Amino acid sequence: MSRRLKWIGVSVLGILLILCIAATVIYLKPNSMVKKPQDVVFTVNKDQTGAEIGDMLYEKGIISSPTTFRLALRLTGSVDKLQQGYYQIPQNASLRDVIKLLQKGKLQTIKVTIPEGYTIQQIADELEKDGLASKMAFLETAKTYVPYQYMYGPSKVDYRVEGFLFPNTYEIPVDSTPEDILKRMAGELNKQLTPAIREQIAAKNMTIFEFITLASLVEKEAMFDEDRPIIAAVFLKRLQIGMPLQSCASIQYILGYPKPHLSIEDTELPSPYNTYLNKGLPPGPIANPGMKSMEAVLNAPSTEYLFFVADKEGHHHFTKTYEEHLQVVESIYGE
């Protein structure tokens, strides 16, 4: 009886040893289930369980068995160590490498810089160029994405988010949806609109929508920072006395490109964005302004200036009367 028990014990140990060796091989061996392995973008969301992650890994061909994955998590004490994030995982990675990678919380991102004054069309072009989203899909989502109430104005516009996507350099995770990207950029502007800034806006008897719209005009008109506050002051003065803003930038927005010299015909284009024909602000922002243009609106000085024109280097010259304005234009651009 003793010998039999001893033999059974040895057999069990042998089986356990074989199982351990097999488990170790499975744990360390590269995944060979895929004939032509590729790097797969994989997302771990917050509060996902190890079992859910294992099922997703299996569906994407990264692991050969979700059951083995769950067992490996338990044996290595990694059940609660997997990190939320975006990963780029080779399909031929070993189980050990997959688990180690998912514990690092590494984000696979692409750096994108959105300059001040970009329109939503230009942002869409940049995202497509960087391989983050197709232009068509991004713009289609932008038509209906309105996360904050202050983005609604009195008139109909194509994109409520126009003007409310903060220019900045972003590290955007791969596999982000257009809505993810819009949420990130709109959220950044919302964060920049601090309680103090919102109080300043209200003190000027402006809504946030009006404030961003005016800042967008300043952004597109100004090339040099020193000109921004005075341009803002001129626009505010014109709004105060009921004079059309006559912003060349608004005409360029209608045209869809930055035409250097506008014709009389250009200023007569029938559009609600034509600030030569229509008094007051355009229906919405014409670009996404940066903080300097927003600060220029908030800190615009009192002025008697009503006109300005840019010289060939982009510096603006300000005048009080139309006659003075014509003289400056003649001195800059006259033959």
XYZ file of C-alpha atoms in Angstrom:
335
model
C 0.000 0.000 0.000
C 2.857 2.332 0.884
C 4.560 1.635 -2.421
C 1.321 2.290 -4.289
C 0.834 5.630 -2.534
C 4.432 6.498 -3.241
C 3.963 5.638 -6.928
C 0.784 7.736 -7.083
C 2.618 10.621 -5.433
C 5.484 10.407 -7.903
C 3.006 10.238 -10.783
C 1.138 13.291 -9.536
C 4.397 15.193 -9.143
C 5.398 14.144 -12.630
C 2.115 15.316 -14.062
C 2.392 18.609 -12.190
C 5.942 19.032 -13.456
C 4.814 18.393 -17.030
C 1.944 20.843 -16.595
C 4.319 23.449 -15.182
C 6.723 22.961 -18.083
C 3.856 23.158 -20.564
C 2.480 26.280 -18.877
C 5.934 27.858 -18.918
C 6.342 27.077 -22.605
C 2.906 28.508 -23.365
C 3.696 31.574 -21.233
C 7.041 32.251 -22.919
C 6.404 31.013 -26.459
C 5.484 33.608 -29.122
C 1.917 33.360 -30.371
C 1.960 31.310 -33.573
C -1.787 31.244 -34.247
C -1.562 34.021 -36.846
C 0.208 33.263 -40.131
C 1.081 36.882 -40.910
C 1.331 38.656 -37.555
C 0.758 42.403 -37.432
C 0.847 45.074 -34.750
C -2.682 45.542 -33.436
C -4.006 48.675 -31.753
C -5.648 47.550 -28.542
C -7.582 49.604 -26.007
C -8.036 48.818 -22.322
C -10.845 50.884 -20.867
C -11.351 51.827 -17.256
C -12.829 49.111 -15.012
C -12.462 46.325 -17.610
C -11.919 42.918 -15.994
C -9.103 40.530 -16.841
C -11.655 38.156 -18.362
C -13.041 40.894 -20.628
C -9.549 41.928 -21.672
C -8.660 38.295 -22.411
C -11.716 37.874 -24.629
C -10.834 41.018 -26.592
C -7.201 39.945 -26.977
C -8.386 36.611 -28.324
C -10.789 38.238 -30.792
C -7.942 40.374 -32.165
C -5.666 37.347 -32.547
C -3.150 38.532 -29.955
C -3.499 35.471 -27.686
C -4.428 31.868 -28.500
C -6.665 31.254 -25.480
C -8.547 33.614 -23.132
C -8.643 30.864 -20.505
C -4.849 30.549 -20.537
C -4.587 34.324 -20.313
C -6.807 34.446 -17.212
C -4.841 31.596 -15.606
C -1.548 33.379 -16.341
C -2.889 36.543 -14.720
C -3.710 34.640 -11.537
C -0.447 32.706 -11.401
C 1.635 35.844 -11.918
C -0.447 38.005 -9.571
C -1.301 40.391 -12.378
C -5.100 40.341 -12.162
C -5.325 43.884 -10.754
C -2.231 45.295 -12.447
C -3.441 45.796 -16.011
C -3.532 49.488 -16.881
C -6.038 51.528 -18.833
C -4.617 52.830 -22.102
C -4.025 52.453 -25.820
C -1.495 49.844 -26.891
C 0.128 48.624 -30.057
C 0.674 44.901 -29.497
C 2.362 42.476 -31.933
C 0.170 39.457 -32.700
C 3.195 37.180 -32.321
C 4.050 38.424 -28.814
C 4.356 35.860 -26.038
C 1.785 35.750 -23.242
C 4.418 37.089 -20.857
C 5.184 40.041 -23.144
C 1.484 40.849 -23.572
C 0.886 40.886 -19.801
C 4.027 42.945 -19.143
C 3.018 45.447 -21.804
C -0.500 45.815 -20.407
C 0.952 46.598 -16.976
C 2.930 49.582 -18.252
C -0.050 51.746 -19.089
C 1.756 52.848 -22.206
C -0.236 55.119 -24.494
C 0.393 54.891 -28.208
C -0.162 58.476 -29.294
C 0.455 60.804 -32.203
C 1.505 64.392 -31.542
C -0.637 66.935 -33.381
C -0.184 70.706 -33.341
C -3.231 72.857 -34.074
C -2.064 76.439 -34.705
C -4.035 79.481 -33.600
C -6.536 80.556 -36.222
C -7.129 77.154 -37.799
C -10.663 76.545 -39.004
C -12.390 73.240 -38.426
C -11.704 72.377 -42.067
C -7.981 72.895 -41.511
C -8.077 70.840 -38.310
C -9.774 68.033 -40.225
C -7.049 68.212 -42.898
C -4.331 68.012 -40.230
C -5.898 65.028 -38.488
C -6.268 63.171 -41.772
C -2.660 63.941 -42.717
C -1.489 62.543 -39.382
C -3.551 59.407 -39.851
C -5.837 59.996 -36.872
C -9.195 60.469 -38.585
C -10.603 60.840 -42.050
C -11.579 64.386 -42.895
C -15.076 63.356 -43.904
C -15.737 61.405 -40.697
C -14.375 64.176 -38.492
C -16.455 66.894 -40.145
C -19.565 64.740 -40.128
C -19.223 64.194 -36.380
C -18.468 67.900 -35.859
C -21.844 68.839 -37.343
C -23.709 67.397 -34.378
C -21.148 67.537 -31.558
C -22.139 70.273 -29.084
C -20.854 69.425 -25.576
C -21.406 72.830 -23.955
C -24.494 75.012 -23.905
C -22.496 78.201 -24.531
C -21.647 76.938 -28.033
C -25.174 77.731 -29.177
C -25.625 81.111 -30.846
C -28.674 82.897 -32.195
C -28.163 81.840 -35.820
C -27.727 78.590 -37.696
C -24.153 77.497 -38.408
C -22.670 74.399 -40.006
C -20.386 73.533 -37.084
C -21.185 74.553 -33.522
C -17.673 73.527 -32.484
C -16.073 76.020 -34.884
C -14.122 78.403 -32.669
C -14.358 76.210 -29.587
C -11.494 73.792 -30.333
C -8.515 75.178 -28.453
C -5.307 75.528 -30.522
C -2.603 73.513 -28.829
C -0.231 70.580 -29.213
C -2.052 67.372 -28.359
C -0.882 63.818 -27.759
C -3.833 62.000 -29.297
C -4.144 58.252 -28.679
C -4.288 56.136 -31.778
C -7.645 54.509 -32.372
C -9.378 57.665 -31.090
C -12.748 58.352 -32.632
C -13.587 61.773 -34.116
C -15.772 62.391 -31.066
C -12.857 61.527 -28.760
C -10.705 64.139 -30.502
C -13.445 66.786 -30.497
C -14.077 66.124 -26.822
C -10.393 66.596 -26.031
C -10.052 69.897 -27.910
C -13.378 71.369 -26.810
C -12.635 70.277 -23.252
C -9.308 72.098 -23.381
C -11.000 75.380 -24.320
C -13.582 74.843 -21.592
C -10.708 74.463 -19.129
C -9.045 77.640 -20.421
C -12.291 79.543 -19.796
C -11.574 79.847 -16.081
C -14.121 81.325 -13.651
C -12.109 84.560 -13.662
C -12.230 84.811 -17.455
C -15.945 84.043 -17.475
C -16.481 86.872 -15.008
C -14.536 89.229 -17.283
C -16.634 88.174 -20.261
C -19.855 88.789 -18.338
C -18.551 92.180 -17.189
C -18.284 93.171 -20.848
C -21.966 92.234 -21.300
C -20.982 89.475 -23.697
C -21.881 85.824 -23.873
C -19.109 83.261 -24.226
C -20.339 82.642 -27.767
C -20.019 86.351 -28.660
C -16.642 86.529 -26.959
C -15.193 83.597 -28.917
C -16.688 84.926 -32.159
C -15.027 88.317 -31.663
C -11.736 86.700 -30.604
C -11.788 84.641 -33.811
C -11.995 87.824 -35.897
C -9.061 89.297 -33.985
C -7.116 86.062 -34.479
C -7.528 86.118 -38.238
C -6.878 89.849 -38.626
C -3.733 90.145 -36.488
C -0.289 88.941 -37.433
C 1.568 90.666 -34.575
C 0.646 90.450 -30.904
C 0.879 94.185 -30.283
C -1.911 94.791 -32.786
C -4.414 92.406 -31.230
C -5.775 94.605 -28.378
C -6.249 97.626 -30.657
C -7.958 95.564 -33.365
C -10.259 94.205 -30.662
C -10.867 97.757 -29.445
C -11.815 98.923 -32.955
C -14.280 96.062 -33.353
C -15.801 96.755 -29.941
C -16.103 100.450 -30.804
C -17.874 99.639 -34.074
C -20.246 97.265 -32.310
C -20.997 99.977 -29.780
C -21.974 102.584 -32.371
C -23.722 100.151 -34.722
C -21.129 100.354 -37.489
C -20.429 97.262 -39.651
C -17.228 95.501 -38.605
C -16.030 95.255 -42.233
C -13.592 92.490 -41.393
C -11.642 91.184 -44.361
C -11.168 87.951 -42.416
C -14.915 87.308 -42.515
C -14.857 87.573 -46.338
C -11.925 85.174 -46.506
C -13.922 82.741 -44.385
C -16.736 82.896 -46.944
C -14.271 82.348 -49.780
C -12.647 79.450 -47.957
C -9.089 80.659 -48.462
C -6.915 83.646 -47.408
C -7.172 85.900 -50.467
C -4.514 88.638 -49.981
C -6.405 91.446 -51.688
C -10.178 91.563 -51.688
C -12.148 93.080 -54.535
C -15.300 95.172 -54.257
C -17.191 92.144 -55.564
C -15.782 90.042 -52.728
C -17.160 92.451 -50.138
C -20.598 92.173 -51.733
C -20.878 88.387 -51.477
C -24.310 87.442 -50.132
C -23.629 85.672 -46.859
C -24.566 86.152 -43.199
C -20.808 86.044 -42.528
C -20.260 89.149 -44.683
C -19.502 91.821 -42.093
C -19.401 94.483 -44.816
C -23.095 93.966 -45.584
C -24.319 92.936 -42.133
C -23.944 94.801 -38.865
C -22.860 93.087 -35.692
C -20.935 89.870 -35.252
C -21.073 87.088 -37.851
C -23.312 84.074 -37.042
C -20.422 82.326 -35.316
C -16.634 82.140 -34.985
C -14.634 82.097 -38.217
C -11.676 80.243 -36.699
C -10.409 78.790 -33.448
C -8.713 81.620 -31.546
C -5.737 81.281 -29.256
C -5.374 82.711 -25.771
C -3.610 85.893 -26.947
C -6.575 86.900 -29.070
C -8.970 86.100 -26.251
C -6.901 88.183 -23.851
C -6.859 90.998 -26.424
C -10.655 91.126 -26.333
C -10.713 91.061 -22.538
C -8.063 93.766 -22.230
C -8.971 95.934 -25.212
C -8.284 99.598 -24.409
C -10.742 102.435 -24.972
C -10.110 103.910 -28.395
C -11.316 106.494 -30.859
C -9.944 104.454 -33.746
C -12.510 103.141 -36.197
C -10.304 101.971 -39.079
C -7.191 99.889 -39.582
C -5.213 98.489 -42.455
C -2.243 96.130 -42.593
C 0.922 97.107 -44.420
C 2.907 94.738 -46.602
C 4.703 93.278 -43.570
C 1.468 92.657 -41.698
C 1.679 95.528 -39.190
C -1.579 97.396 -38.717
C -2.077 101.154 -38.927
C -5.034 102.678 -37.090
C -6.970 105.836 -37.878
C -9.999 107.680 -36.537
C -11.632 108.848 -39.774
C -12.270 107.317 -43.175
C -10.330 110.142 -44.847
C -7.268 109.363 -42.716
C -7.734 105.688 -43.480
C -7.717 106.333 -47.242
C -4.533 108.401 -46.908
C -2.783 105.553 -45.047
C -3.967 103.002 -47.617
C -2.651 105.248 -50.384
C 0.716 105.660 -48.655
C 1.083 101.885 -48.294
C -0.379 100.559 -51.512
C -0.457 103.597 -53.825
C 1.643 103.580 -56.927
